[in-house]
Amino acid sequence: MNTHAEMSFADAEAMGLSHDEWLLILKRLDRTPNLCELGIFSAMWSEHCSYKSSKKWLKTLPTEGAQVIQGPGENAGVVDIGDGLATVFKIESHNHPSYIEPYQGAATGVGGILRDVFTMGARPVALLNALRFGQSDHEKTKHLVSGVTAGIGGYGNCIGIPTVGGEVNFHKSYNGNILVNAMAVGLAHADRIFYSAATGAGNPVIYVGAKTGRDGIHGATMASAEFSDETESKRPTVQVGDPFTGKLLMEACLELMAADAVLSIQDMGAAGLTSSSVEMASKGGLGMEIDLDLVPVRETGMTAYEIMLSESQERMLMVIDPEQAETARAIFDKWDLDFMPIGKVTDTERLILFKDGELACDIPLAPLVDDAPEYDRPYRPNELQPVLATSALQRDISLKDALLQMMGSADLASRRWIYEQYDCDVMADTLIGPGGDAALVRVHGTDKALAVTTDCTPRYVDADPFEGGTQAVAEAWRNICATGAIPLAVTNNLNFGNPEKQDIMAQIVGSVNGMGKACKVLNTPVVSGNVSLYNETDGEAIQPCPVIGMVGLIDNWKQAVGAGFTAPDKAIFVIGQTAEMTDGWLGNSVFARVIAEREGGAPPPVDLDKEKAHGQFVQAQITAGQITTCHDIGDGGLLVAVAEMALSGAVGAALSHPDGDTVLAWAFGEDQARYIVQVDDAEAFAALLAEQAIDGCQIGTTSAHQTLTVGQNVTISIEELRTRHEGKLPQMMA
């Protein structure tokens, strides 16, 4: 196609633009764009880059707090952790690429999120993920799980950053559209944060890293469209990662930053050189002029369109201090990476590109960013599902059989097979790795540690978006508190279907509102995030999945606790319910899905005041040494939480249970704001609960026997539990 030829609406439509957007481009330019210009508009106006359908609602989220150094709008969020240090973190999706090409899609998702963090001047110290696959017995699930986990491990292990936590769910709604969300956490000096806004007209613009190829062209646009029967044809839009080059790039950038040579810096992620140049220039209120003939390429004959839209990995764009140019070049030569001046910062507020000695692009920046489309899409409030009574979900099954069946289900089975693909201990600062509530990573050279987690319960969001969005934050809060850390802030990844459908847009609005309310009450502002829309195949949307990534801090890591019972003859208490509670919330629970074979129903309500009070109590008592083991109650309810604690610590437990015909609901109900804790002194702890007006009661003791007993009639061996719990995924992947 002729680069200089004028484009038509048919060309724009093929790039994912609507007719109204095409007309707006004509108006903004006062002429017809050429191929390169249209490609740039298409990328920058994609959902992935512009957030045009969600921006209105994202603006309502709380983003400020005494702990916040940098909120949304940069490559990653930055939060103060005291003593001149900061944590830098973000979560992003690589959903569509991972379905098309599981290994490379997941690997480049990890590489991209790592670049977002070290671009800010932080050394990455931890990786997490949030994965959603289709039914465990679906024909593609084994292939997708295998490829995605290999890709995550392949990149993270090679670059030398530990993968310390995450979550995995299986559900039929993800059969044709899996979710792969990657989170990275880093550490930096609070006064040494680097930003993306270009500075100083005349300063050189430098391309660094790997060479540009034709891989990933229009990846951002592909990520903003639904899947169909032609999905496989989109394989060329998936990027290819190189973790070894990624490691070199990370070290070179951090060394350059330490030399005070970097004025501004931006990762070439979605939309590649297009988004990095446009965002840097627009944030600085300046312009940029680039000679594309100077861009290092690995393929011959690349056009301006291909160079600008390529999403080749391990590349950065930076503006440097001209007086430090030789120092900068020497650093990148040392690390054997390209270092190429390709242009300059201007005061024109335009993006001007040259190729083959001719003008290839001349676009004002404002229409690409600040004046890009922002939609207030209509939505139809979701019809809320009814509250299901315990009687509607009761089944003729023993407590033992129900527990064994649930622990061996795809919903609750051990994820060990997955996380053993990852190096969780490299860097030697992982204190608590995968398998618990939150991971714990030591801040090297200090007594501090970061607690990190990802969480969301899509079935709750599907049933009630507001309550589900609220619960996602509350669950992450509980995970952090359960280690003894104080929750600090949130990053989120909003995975939804097509926002042009009113019911999907209602899911987005409801969950964002619920999330916002929870973050305000719990003082965990949103500092970064990502939106992934159009997660549909042939018109069928995924279960909505607004993933919460949360980071917390404990000042002395030696005070932290894990989720496994540690010794026999210790008291087991439940926080968040009294001895009088004999029932439980079974609607939309794992019990309902696995045992009653019924999905749906209203999710358990979230009381944020109780979440806050119970979480703060638990956190304070852990650091005070009163609680020696803690695990929040989530999927599966109280008995599942106790079973997981027994398995984790290889210590038995003996529980009492209330009389009556609702014992299954008591055992497996998913009522919120609850924790299971192990304490040394039952009497003193009971007094403490009464003194602080916290609901709680003793439900049993840990045992020297390798059994879990419930009442007089239920005894389950730890070995039998482990066999059932650990067997599902290896069998599935065999």
XYZ file of C-alpha atoms in Angstrom:
734
model
C 0.000 0.000 0.000
C 1.265 3.452 -0.888
C 2.354 5.218 2.320
C 1.403 8.589 0.912
C -1.971 7.552 -0.480
C -5.022 9.131 1.080
C -7.030 6.750 3.194
C -10.764 6.063 3.124
C -13.290 5.077 5.750
C -12.916 1.451 4.640
C -9.252 1.646 5.667
C -10.175 3.230 8.999
C -12.843 0.615 9.672
C -10.327 -2.158 9.012
C -8.192 -0.596 11.761
C -11.042 -0.642 14.296
C -12.249 2.958 13.941
C -15.922 3.908 13.764
C -17.428 6.170 11.107
C -17.827 8.980 13.641
C -14.168 8.605 14.614
C -13.163 8.719 10.952
C -15.084 11.964 10.506
C -13.462 13.358 13.649
C -9.999 12.592 12.250
C -10.848 14.458 9.060
C -12.062 17.404 11.108
C -9.021 17.453 13.428
C -6.548 17.261 10.536
C -8.611 19.335 8.062
C -7.469 16.812 5.444
C -7.374 13.085 4.741
C -4.657 11.171 6.610
C -2.076 8.960 4.954
C -1.500 5.341 6.006
C 1.018 6.115 8.741
C -1.131 8.885 10.220
C -4.263 6.752 10.183
C -2.394 3.909 11.872
C -1.286 6.282 14.616
C -4.835 7.522 15.190
C -6.119 3.947 15.237
C -3.599 2.874 17.876
C -3.945 5.922 20.093
C -7.737 5.863 19.931
C -7.997 2.133 20.679
C -9.581 1.134 23.972
C -6.224 -0.239 25.053
C -4.486 3.127 24.771
C -7.232 5.736 25.177
C -9.627 4.178 27.744
C -12.342 5.957 25.778
C -15.207 3.869 27.190
C -13.991 3.706 30.790
C -12.232 7.029 31.341
C -15.360 8.752 32.644
C -15.706 6.185 35.409
C -12.029 5.693 36.181
C -11.883 9.383 37.075
C -14.219 8.674 40.013
C -11.751 6.343 41.749
C -9.824 7.689 44.761
C -6.210 8.240 43.708
C -4.737 10.401 46.443
C -3.456 9.756 49.937
C -0.619 10.717 52.241
C 1.240 7.608 51.060
C 0.865 8.324 47.332
C 3.848 9.798 45.469
C 2.506 9.163 41.958
C -0.985 8.073 41.022
C -2.475 7.044 37.653
C -1.131 8.605 34.480
C 2.444 7.353 34.562
C 3.984 4.013 33.676
C 3.308 2.764 37.217
C 2.086 4.006 40.597
C 4.501 5.029 43.355
C 3.825 4.761 47.095
C 5.961 5.931 50.019
C 7.094 3.160 52.405
C 9.187 5.343 54.711
C 12.905 5.863 55.292
C 13.324 7.476 51.879
C 12.058 4.401 50.025
C 9.106 3.841 47.702
C 7.370 0.891 46.108
C 6.430 1.080 42.421
C 3.788 -1.263 41.028
C 1.239 -1.903 38.311
C -0.883 -4.664 36.786
C -1.657 -5.057 33.076
C -3.413 -7.525 30.821
C -2.166 -9.588 27.892
C -5.389 -11.481 27.319
C -5.915 -11.679 23.591
C -2.252 -12.366 22.728
C -2.111 -15.160 25.319
C -5.111 -16.937 23.839
C -3.695 -16.720 20.312
C -0.097 -17.606 21.241
C -0.031 -18.673 24.930
C 3.713 -18.783 25.528
C 4.694 -15.525 23.842
C 1.526 -13.739 24.908
C 2.158 -14.476 28.578
C 5.925 -13.946 28.347
C 5.638 -10.528 26.742
C 2.962 -9.604 29.266
C 5.541 -10.201 32.000
C 8.228 -8.329 30.074
C 5.948 -5.351 29.467
C 4.894 -4.945 33.085
C 8.515 -5.193 34.238
C 9.469 -2.357 31.872
C 6.646 -0.233 33.278
C 8.207 -0.584 36.722
C 11.905 -0.088 35.977
C 11.042 2.803 33.653
C 10.120 4.660 36.853
C 13.604 4.064 38.277
C 12.625 1.068 40.424
C 14.317 -2.302 40.567
C 11.622 -4.990 40.207
C 11.536 -7.383 43.170
C 8.353 -9.396 42.629
C 5.951 -10.645 39.963
C 2.369 -11.822 40.430
C -0.367 -12.895 38.050
C -4.122 -13.341 37.834
C -5.167 -16.048 35.371
C -8.571 -17.166 34.143
C -9.008 -20.275 32.009
C -11.988 -22.158 30.628
C -13.451 -25.367 32.027
C -10.816 -27.765 33.270
C -12.013 -30.425 30.804
C -12.324 -28.099 27.791
C -10.316 -29.210 24.763
C -8.090 -26.114 24.760
C -7.582 -25.604 28.498
C -4.619 -27.949 28.953
C -2.783 -26.335 26.013
C -3.514 -22.830 27.254
C -2.554 -23.501 30.882
C 0.654 -25.182 29.775
C 1.626 -22.395 27.376
C 0.743 -19.496 29.642
C 2.503 -20.879 32.712
C 5.566 -21.754 30.628
C 5.608 -18.213 29.224
C 5.301 -16.591 32.660
C 8.021 -18.823 34.058
C 10.174 -18.569 30.948
C 10.390 -14.779 31.086
C 10.387 -14.244 34.858
C 12.864 -17.040 35.581
C 15.279 -15.901 32.872
C 15.250 -12.238 33.848
C 15.728 -13.192 37.488
C 12.622 -11.723 39.163
C 10.676 -14.037 41.510
C 7.040 -14.844 40.784
C 5.696 -14.806 44.324
C 1.916 -14.943 44.088
C -1.239 -14.885 42.037
C -4.541 -16.618 41.481
C -6.077 -19.006 38.969
C -9.749 -19.666 38.203
C -11.515 -21.978 35.764
C -14.931 -21.230 34.258
C -16.717 -21.975 31.013
C -17.052 -18.267 30.170
C -13.280 -18.186 29.531
C -13.285 -21.130 27.109
C -12.788 -18.817 24.151
C -11.150 -15.844 25.864
C -8.694 -16.436 28.678
C -7.389 -13.698 30.963
C -3.690 -13.230 31.660
C -2.973 -10.303 33.987
C 0.610 -9.674 35.127
C 1.656 -7.513 38.072
C 5.137 -6.247 38.917
C 6.365 -4.635 42.125
C 9.610 -2.721 42.489
C 11.623 -0.662 44.957
C 13.111 2.776 44.444
C 14.432 5.773 46.346
C 11.505 8.121 46.870
C 13.503 11.089 45.558
C 14.758 9.205 42.474
C 11.556 8.571 40.527
C 11.701 9.035 36.745
C 8.802 10.297 34.665
C 7.734 10.224 31.039
C 7.027 13.888 30.229
C 9.492 15.182 27.640
C 11.476 18.262 28.611
C 13.569 20.861 26.858
C 12.953 21.737 23.212
C 16.056 20.712 21.280
C 16.996 17.848 23.610
C 17.824 14.595 21.839
C 15.330 11.737 21.656
C 17.100 8.400 22.031
C 15.964 4.926 20.993
C 17.489 2.157 23.128
C 17.208 -1.614 23.407
C 16.388 -4.243 20.825
C 15.820 -3.644 17.136
C 12.384 -3.081 15.585
C 10.727 -5.807 13.539
C 7.306 -6.476 12.112
C 6.035 -8.463 15.132
C 3.064 -7.124 17.052
C 1.906 -4.585 14.474
C -1.506 -3.312 15.539
C -1.406 -5.335 18.752
C -3.164 -2.524 20.651
C -5.979 -2.490 18.120
C -6.261 -6.277 18.202
C -6.506 -6.117 21.987
C -9.479 -3.790 21.600
C -11.637 -6.096 19.485
C -13.774 -9.170 20.049
C -12.632 -12.635 19.063
C -14.307 -14.648 16.323
C -13.748 -17.777 14.276
C -10.884 -15.932 12.583
C -8.935 -15.440 15.834
C -6.083 -17.709 14.759
C -5.375 -15.401 11.841
C -4.299 -12.742 14.327
C -1.199 -14.695 15.357
C 1.158 -12.197 13.598
C -0.091 -9.440 15.932
C 1.447 -11.219 18.956
C 4.800 -9.902 20.094
C 7.869 -12.067 20.696
C 9.807 -11.556 23.916
C 13.496 -11.951 24.738
C 14.064 -12.022 28.512
C 17.831 -11.998 28.171
C 17.713 -8.729 26.226
C 15.107 -7.547 28.728
C 17.589 -8.148 31.549
C 20.301 -6.178 29.747
C 17.866 -3.337 29.072
C 16.766 -3.193 32.711
C 20.332 -3.039 34.009
C 21.396 -0.460 31.411
C 18.433 1.822 32.155
C 18.944 1.629 35.926
C 22.643 2.384 35.494
C 21.864 5.333 33.214
C 19.372 6.678 35.732
C 21.975 6.438 38.475
C 24.274 8.568 36.289
C 21.673 11.395 36.174
C 21.582 11.324 32.385
C 17.844 10.627 31.923
C 15.437 13.566 31.671
C 12.379 11.492 30.709
C 11.757 7.903 29.710
C 8.930 5.770 28.338
C 8.545 2.085 27.633
C 7.601 1.096 24.082
C 4.638 -1.087 25.011
C 1.232 -1.114 23.345
C 1.439 0.782 20.039
C 5.227 0.831 20.298
C 7.014 3.939 19.085
C 3.658 5.620 18.455
C 2.449 5.627 22.053
C 5.875 6.329 23.571
C 6.586 9.365 21.393
C 3.053 10.748 21.573
C 2.706 10.317 25.334
C 6.130 11.764 26.134
C 5.612 14.812 23.977
C 2.010 15.476 25.016
C 2.699 15.096 28.748
C 5.484 17.634 28.430
C 3.301 20.050 26.448
C 5.878 19.870 23.675
C 6.324 18.188 20.306
C 8.628 15.598 18.800
C 10.406 15.221 15.486
C 11.753 11.797 14.514
C 13.702 10.507 11.509
C 12.472 6.935 11.075
C 15.456 6.078 8.880
C 17.547 6.219 12.065
C 15.417 3.665 13.961
C 17.355 0.390 14.378
C 15.446 -2.301 12.448
C 15.978 -6.021 11.987
C 13.951 -6.375 8.792
C 14.456 -4.724 5.423
C 12.031 -2.446 3.684
C 10.011 -1.458 6.743
C 7.602 1.404 6.099
C 6.841 4.348 8.366
C 3.553 2.663 9.235
C 5.286 -0.583 10.223
C 8.005 1.098 12.279
C 5.544 3.267 14.185
C 3.045 0.465 14.883
C 5.471 -2.365 15.618
C 5.274 -3.756 19.139
C 8.670 -5.432 19.135
C 9.758 -5.951 22.712
C 12.609 -4.749 24.948
C 12.676 -1.171 23.611
C 12.603 2.225 25.323
C 12.422 5.837 24.267
C 14.132 8.512 26.318
C 15.100 12.138 26.381
C 18.575 12.623 27.785
C 20.751 15.474 28.964
C 22.793 16.415 25.852
C 25.878 16.866 28.017
C 25.552 13.251 29.155
C 25.186 11.775 25.669
C 28.588 10.105 25.570
C 28.186 8.716 29.088
C 24.827 7.299 28.066
C 26.204 5.780 24.878
C 29.067 4.141 26.778
C 26.625 2.506 29.203
C 24.512 1.023 26.411
C 27.603 -0.080 24.478
C 28.734 -1.860 27.659
C 25.425 -3.757 27.802
C 25.567 -4.450 24.035
C 22.319 -2.638 23.241
C 21.357 -0.211 20.508
C 21.653 3.454 21.468
C 20.470 5.647 18.656
C 19.515 9.360 18.574
C 16.481 9.363 16.286
C 15.081 12.835 16.773
C 14.566 15.799 19.037
C 12.055 17.436 21.316
C 10.352 20.462 19.710
C 8.023 23.243 20.834
C 5.525 22.588 18.017
C 3.051 20.369 19.942
C 3.062 18.147 16.855
C 4.388 14.727 15.953
C 6.493 15.058 12.827
C 8.030 11.993 11.187
C 10.385 11.636 8.236
C 11.040 8.494 6.216
C 13.291 8.142 3.169
C 13.988 11.849 3.335
C 10.301 12.749 2.997
C 7.612 13.897 5.424
C 5.715 10.778 6.513
C 3.526 12.240 9.257
C 2.524 15.637 10.616
C -0.143 15.386 13.319
C -1.087 17.778 16.144
C -0.724 15.929 19.449
C -3.869 17.177 21.159
C -6.304 15.103 19.044
C -4.277 11.989 19.813
C -4.350 12.332 23.582
C -6.080 15.188 25.395
C -8.815 15.622 22.801
C -9.192 11.937 21.971
C -12.752 10.555 22.025
C -14.244 9.979 25.454
C -17.572 8.179 25.515
C -20.381 8.269 28.026
C -21.812 4.983 26.885
C -25.380 4.152 27.843
C -25.925 1.311 30.249
C -28.845 -0.673 31.519
C -28.601 -1.464 35.240
C -28.049 -5.160 35.741
C -30.943 -7.188 37.068
C -29.765 -8.295 40.498
C -30.013 -11.962 41.306
C -32.186 -13.169 44.177
C -30.909 -14.141 47.609
C -30.927 -17.940 47.784
C -32.042 -19.468 51.050
C -29.921 -22.185 52.622
C -32.788 -24.613 52.137
C -32.654 -24.110 48.369
C -29.036 -25.256 48.261
C -28.944 -27.967 50.915
C -28.009 -31.374 49.591
C -28.002 -34.857 51.087
C -24.242 -35.129 51.462
C -21.988 -35.595 54.459
C -19.666 -32.866 55.674
C -16.682 -35.098 54.881
C -17.746 -35.936 51.339
C -18.621 -32.322 50.609
C -15.225 -31.108 51.819
C -13.270 -33.718 49.873
C -15.241 -33.044 46.698
C -14.748 -29.290 47.001
C -11.042 -29.483 47.860
C -10.494 -31.611 44.763
C -12.531 -29.391 42.435
C -10.976 -27.076 39.838
C -12.305 -24.173 41.915
C -10.306 -24.990 45.060
C -7.626 -27.531 44.118
C -4.019 -26.691 44.894
C -2.311 -24.498 42.273
C 1.080 -26.028 43.142
C 1.525 -27.538 39.664
C 1.281 -24.018 38.247
C 3.467 -22.063 40.635
C 6.164 -24.692 40.687
C 6.817 -23.665 37.069
C 8.045 -20.351 38.438
C 11.194 -19.411 40.362
C 9.725 -17.965 43.545
C 12.943 -17.537 45.508
C 15.460 -15.879 43.180
C 16.890 -12.660 44.755
C 16.596 -14.452 48.148
C 14.103 -11.983 49.616
C 10.885 -14.012 49.302
C 9.653 -14.675 52.842
C 6.214 -16.079 51.954
C 5.675 -17.373 48.437
C 2.674 -18.688 46.500
C -0.051 -20.694 48.155
C -1.007 -18.383 51.035
C -3.089 -15.236 51.376
C -0.455 -12.730 50.303
C 3.189 -13.077 49.394
C 5.785 -11.357 51.550
C 8.966 -9.902 50.068
C 11.720 -8.408 52.218
C 12.899 -4.873 51.437
C 16.541 -5.756 51.053
C 18.847 -4.329 53.667
C 15.996 -3.354 56.020
C 13.564 -4.989 58.442
C 10.635 -3.967 56.222
C 8.680 -6.272 53.959
C 6.060 -5.772 51.258
C 2.911 -7.883 51.277
C 1.481 -8.319 47.770
C -1.636 -10.013 46.420
C -4.060 -10.202 43.498
C -7.725 -11.030 43.871
C -11.190 -11.011 42.305
C -14.262 -13.243 42.480
C -15.834 -12.973 38.997
C -19.018 -14.904 39.880
C -19.797 -12.267 42.512
C -19.235 -9.436 39.994
C -21.427 -11.203 37.452
C -24.282 -11.475 39.963
C -23.922 -7.959 41.400
C -21.238 -5.705 39.863
C -21.232 -3.172 42.701
C -21.038 -5.787 45.442
C -18.506 -7.806 43.436
C -16.271 -4.771 42.875
C -16.478 -3.967 46.566
C -15.663 -7.555 47.507
C -12.607 -7.714 45.260
C -11.011 -4.856 47.217
C -12.155 -6.290 50.557
C -10.697 -9.720 49.730
C -7.339 -8.204 48.797
C -7.456 -6.141 52.010
C -7.992 -9.297 54.057
C -5.130 -11.065 52.289
C -2.731 -8.262 53.206
C -3.958 -7.902 56.788
C -3.681 -11.671 57.312
C 0.121 -11.439 57.027
C 0.395 -8.622 59.561
C 0.984 -5.912 56.959
C -0.877 -2.609 56.617
C -2.573 -2.263 53.192
C -1.265 0.776 51.290
C -2.677 1.078 47.787
C -4.242 -0.642 44.808
C -3.582 -1.284 41.153
C -6.432 -2.735 39.110
C -7.048 -4.547 35.854
C -10.625 -4.256 34.605
C -11.434 -7.228 32.339
C -14.866 -6.983 30.708
C -16.736 -7.716 27.513
C -17.943 -5.277 24.860
C -18.719 -1.846 26.418
C -20.999 -1.001 23.510
C -23.495 -3.443 25.025
C -25.526 -1.784 27.757
C -25.422 -4.728 30.155
C -21.620 -4.942 29.891
C -21.248 -1.213 30.384
C -23.423 -1.546 33.483
C -20.997 -4.167 34.822
C -18.128 -1.732 34.336
C -19.938 1.150 36.019
C -21.158 -0.947 38.931
C -17.845 -2.606 39.687
C -15.861 0.640 39.421
C -18.303 2.307 41.802
C -18.032 -0.610 44.244
C -14.260 -0.594 43.978
C -14.129 3.142 44.545
C -16.286 2.956 47.657
C -14.160 0.174 49.147
C -10.879 1.937 48.383
C -12.139 5.115 50.064
C -13.309 3.352 53.227
C -10.178 1.195 53.484
C -7.768 4.021 52.572
C -6.217 2.128 49.690
C -6.117 4.608 46.785
C -5.817 3.384 43.209
C -2.390 4.409 41.883
C -2.215 2.552 38.568
C -4.055 0.086 36.416
C -5.237 -1.146 33.067
C -8.497 -1.745 31.248
C -9.079 -4.739 28.977
C -12.408 -4.654 27.144
C -13.976 -6.620 24.294
C -13.191 -9.914 26.010
C -15.774 -11.811 24.005
C -15.852 -14.631 21.501
C -18.623 -14.804 18.946
C -20.642 -12.377 21.039
C -20.329 -14.313 24.305
C -18.727 -12.261 27.078
C -16.508 -13.480 29.882
C -17.552 -13.361 33.499
C -16.500 -9.811 34.432
C -13.198 -9.800 36.257
C -11.958 -6.506 37.771
C -8.733 -7.803 39.331
C -7.322 -5.973 42.338
C -3.589 -5.939 42.977
C -2.777 -4.639 46.456
C 0.474 -3.816 48.216
C 0.963 -3.524 51.974
C 3.853 -2.910 54.356
C 5.064 -4.465 57.582
C 7.852 -2.606 59.376
C 9.417 -5.736 60.872
C 9.120 -8.824 58.725
C 9.900 -11.069 61.702
C 6.429 -10.179 63.072
C 4.641 -11.518 60.001
C 2.708 -14.798 60.079
C 1.815 -17.414 57.513
C -1.392 -19.324 56.837
C -0.378 -22.755 58.107
C -0.975 -24.102 61.609
C 2.370 -24.211 63.400
C 1.949 -26.490 66.419
C -0.589 -28.731 68.194
C -2.678 -27.738 71.214
C -3.196 -24.151 70.075
C -6.579 -22.441 70.099
C -8.374 -21.847 66.792
C -10.610 -18.777 66.658
C -12.827 -17.375 63.944
C -12.877 -13.569 63.667
C -16.042 -12.027 62.267
C -18.709 -14.319 63.683
C -20.030 -15.320 67.059
C -20.789 -18.705 68.596
C -24.472 -18.025 67.898
C -23.925 -18.136 64.132
C -25.294 -21.488 62.943
C -25.959 -20.715 59.272
C -23.968 -19.232 56.396
C -24.258 -17.556 52.978
C -24.359 -20.316 50.353
C -25.681 -18.259 47.430
C -23.119 -17.985 44.613
C -20.637 -19.995 46.651
C -18.223 -22.712 45.614
C -20.458 -25.132 47.549
C -23.430 -24.095 45.416
C -21.433 -24.550 42.220
C -19.651 -27.807 43.041
C -22.069 -29.624 45.355
C -25.492 -28.159 44.567
C -24.521 -27.765 40.886
C -26.158 -24.361 40.778
C -24.562 -21.100 39.729
C -25.928 -17.682 40.461
C -27.805 -16.076 43.286
C -26.895 -12.907 45.132
C -23.313 -12.840 46.426
C -22.603 -12.351 50.122
C -22.916 -8.688 51.113
C -19.809 -6.756 52.122
C -19.860 -4.603 55.251
C -16.883 -2.291 54.763
C -16.954 -1.004 58.323
C -16.601 -4.581 59.575
C -13.921 -5.319 56.995
C -11.945 -2.337 58.233
C -12.418 -3.085 61.930
C -11.655 -6.792 61.644
C -8.669 -6.276 59.357
C -7.120 -3.624 61.591
C -7.683 -5.811 64.651
C -6.064 -8.835 63.037
C -3.116 -6.826 61.723
C -2.486 -5.209 65.109
C -2.683 -8.510 66.998
C -0.303 -10.207 64.581
C 2.351 -7.545 65.046
C 1.718 -7.645 68.802
C 2.382 -11.401 68.792
C -1.123 -12.392 69.927
C -1.980 -14.150 66.637
C 0.552 -16.736 65.460
C -1.167 -17.958 62.276
C -3.844 -16.323 60.164
C -5.847 -17.137 57.047
C -8.764 -15.177 55.661
C -12.010 -16.996 54.859
C -12.773 -16.766 51.152
C -13.858 -19.281 48.516
C -15.294 -22.404 50.129
C -15.964 -20.888 53.544
C -14.789 -21.673 57.055
C -14.101 -25.396 56.805
C -12.117 -25.019 53.584
C -9.991 -22.303 55.233
C -9.256 -24.581 58.211
C -8.433 -27.497 55.881
C -6.001 -25.295 53.924
C -4.309 -24.241 57.173
C -3.959 -27.868 58.270
C -2.475 -28.833 54.903
C -0.102 -25.867 54.836
C 1.308 -26.570 58.277
C 0.895 -30.372 58.279
C -0.820 -29.968 61.651
C -4.228 -31.459 62.452
C -7.249 -29.693 63.916
C -10.313 -30.592 65.946
C -13.376 -28.376 65.498
C -16.741 -28.147 67.171
C -19.795 -27.216 65.144
C -23.270 -25.945 65.950
C -26.182 -28.303 66.167
C -28.959 -28.204 63.627
C -29.633 -28.911 59.982
C -27.654 -25.922 58.636
C -24.188 -27.236 59.444
C -23.261 -27.382 55.737
C -24.026 -23.664 55.427
C -22.026 -22.962 58.593
C -19.081 -24.908 57.189
C -19.113 -23.676 53.587
C -20.910 -20.326 53.637
C -18.892 -17.452 52.197
C -19.874 -14.671 54.588
C -17.327 -11.855 54.376
C -15.006 -10.026 56.798
C -13.824 -13.252 58.491
C -10.479 -14.810 59.418
C -9.297 -18.054 61.028
C -6.494 -17.442 63.546
C -4.282 -19.566 65.761
C -3.492 -18.162 69.229
C -1.462 -19.359 72.195
C -3.715 -18.114 75.025
C -7.412 -18.687 74.347
C -8.636 -16.984 77.483
C -6.577 -13.847 76.971
C -7.585 -13.647 73.305
C -11.283 -14.026 74.117
C -10.926 -11.179 76.580
C -9.228 -9.079 73.925
C -12.109 -9.660 71.496
C -14.626 -8.618 74.130
C -12.602 -5.565 75.098
C -12.432 -4.294 71.501
C -15.994 -5.335 70.614
C -14.850 -7.627 67.786
C -17.060 -10.563 66.871
C -15.185 -13.823 67.333
C -15.227 -17.173 69.060
C -13.140 -20.274 69.585
C -14.102 -23.111 67.246
C -11.433 -25.685 68.083
C -7.788 -26.524 68.707
C -4.885 -27.685 66.630
C -4.022 -31.343 67.012
C -0.985 -33.618 67.082
C -3.026 -36.141 65.084
C -2.767 -35.931 61.299
C -6.513 -35.533 61.031
C -9.198 -32.897 60.674
C -12.138 -33.714 62.955
C -15.436 -31.841 63.012
C -17.717 -32.671 65.925
C -18.013 -36.287 67.043
C -18.699 -37.952 63.731
C -16.431 -36.452 61.087
C -12.764 -37.443 60.786
C -10.692 -36.814 57.681
C -7.010 -37.708 57.416
C -4.635 -34.948 56.343
C -3.177 -37.409 53.837
C -6.570 -37.987 52.213
C -7.194 -34.258 52.080
C -3.781 -33.655 50.510
C -4.227 -36.384 47.917
C -7.563 -34.935 46.843
C -6.342 -31.308 47.005
C -3.054 -31.801 45.186
C -4.240 -34.274 42.562
C -6.560 -32.263 40.329
C -4.109 -30.129 38.324
C -1.434 -32.807 37.769
C -4.168 -35.120 36.500
C -5.545 -32.371 34.285
C -2.107 -31.572 32.836
C -0.919 -35.184 32.473
